[in-house]
Amino acid sequence: MAGEVVAGADALVVDEKDHVATALKDIQAGDTIHYRSKDQLVTVVALDPIPFGHKVALVDMEEGTHVMKYGEVIGRATVMIERGRHVHVHNVEGIRGRGDQSQGA
């Protein structure tokens, strides 16, 4: 089941199309983050501190990439975001609900 929390996971992926996972605890730079992707336990090394509830990049995203979470576009990368980086307002521009931006999503 997509989004199922499994013991030992440090982050939650809701949909297999997602570019990000949500931290289930505070994560320090250099920590190995464990998350489920389909039936596999996958890891990514945190490049930044990631607070509980914030997002971590699961893939490299070029500037301008539409960032996916919940299987939906949640914003656009404003800079290159490397796998393992903290994903938040400092590197993603929200485009949901913006009439001037929603056409491209």
XYZ file of C-alpha atoms in Angstrom:
105
model
C 0.000 0.000 0.000
C 1.416 3.407 -0.948
C 2.150 5.562 2.060
C 2.226 2.698 4.576
C 4.542 3.424 7.505
C 6.836 0.442 8.103
C 9.017 -0.007 11.188
C 12.552 1.125 10.496
C 11.577 3.742 7.928
C 12.928 7.269 8.479
C 10.855 8.883 5.728
C 7.530 8.286 4.015
C 6.920 8.096 0.269
C 3.229 8.421 -0.573
C 3.261 7.625 -4.308
C 5.845 5.836 -6.455
C 5.938 8.906 -8.773
C 7.108 11.166 -5.918
C 10.424 12.987 -6.122
C 10.458 13.566 -2.359
C 9.841 11.733 0.914
C 8.625 13.214 4.195
C 10.934 12.905 7.210
C 9.360 10.945 10.072
C 11.950 12.314 12.521
C 14.646 14.977 12.653
C 17.490 13.923 10.353
C 21.056 15.189 10.507
C 23.342 15.815 7.528
C 25.230 12.599 6.813
C 22.491 10.332 8.216
C 21.357 7.414 6.068
C 17.612 7.724 5.498
C 15.610 4.525 4.976
C 12.323 4.602 3.046
C 10.087 2.128 1.240
C 9.716 2.155 -2.528
C 7.306 -0.526 -3.658
C 8.495 -3.633 -1.784
C 12.092 -2.498 -1.329
C 13.812 -0.704 1.516
C 15.841 2.065 -0.129
C 18.388 4.472 1.343
C 19.566 7.980 0.628
C 22.203 9.964 2.523
C 21.008 13.328 3.866
C 23.118 16.181 2.516
C 21.446 18.704 4.853
C 19.687 18.591 8.208
C 16.010 17.766 7.527
C 13.483 18.621 10.241
C 10.613 16.264 11.099
C 7.808 16.695 8.572
C 10.006 18.299 5.918
C 10.915 16.802 2.543
C 14.079 15.118 1.291
C 14.894 14.788 -2.414
C 14.897 11.186 -3.638
C 16.179 12.089 -7.104
C 18.268 14.853 -8.616
C 15.995 17.624 -9.906
C 17.173 20.227 -12.386
C 16.063 23.828 -11.965
C 12.523 24.115 -13.359
C 11.555 20.493 -12.579
C 7.972 20.064 -11.384
C 8.385 18.502 -7.937
C 6.066 15.554 -7.228
C 4.605 14.628 -3.821
C 1.392 12.679 -3.183
C 1.605 11.749 -6.883
C 0.886 15.413 -7.717
C 2.928 18.464 -8.667
C 3.524 20.554 -5.521
C 5.911 23.123 -6.950
C 8.853 23.872 -9.194
C 12.545 23.603 -8.330
C 14.097 27.079 -8.328
C 17.651 25.662 -8.317
C 19.290 22.308 -8.976
C 18.299 19.998 -6.076
C 20.538 16.992 -5.457
C 19.299 13.652 -4.149
C 19.480 13.841 -0.344
C 18.917 17.627 -0.115
C 16.330 19.271 2.121
C 13.420 20.329 -0.112
C 11.504 23.367 1.139
C 10.702 27.003 0.307
C 14.396 27.848 -0.175
C 14.591 25.686 -3.315
C 10.980 25.082 -4.444
C 8.421 27.632 -5.578
C 4.809 26.669 -4.895
C 2.644 26.743 -8.018
C -0.551 25.094 -6.755
C -3.426 27.530 -6.541
C -1.576 30.223 -8.486
C -3.543 31.127 -11.565
C -0.443 32.599 -13.179
C 1.478 29.308 -12.705
C -1.117 26.529 -12.804
C -1.276 26.240 -16.607
C 2.264 24.804 -16.737
C 1.641 22.214 -14.048
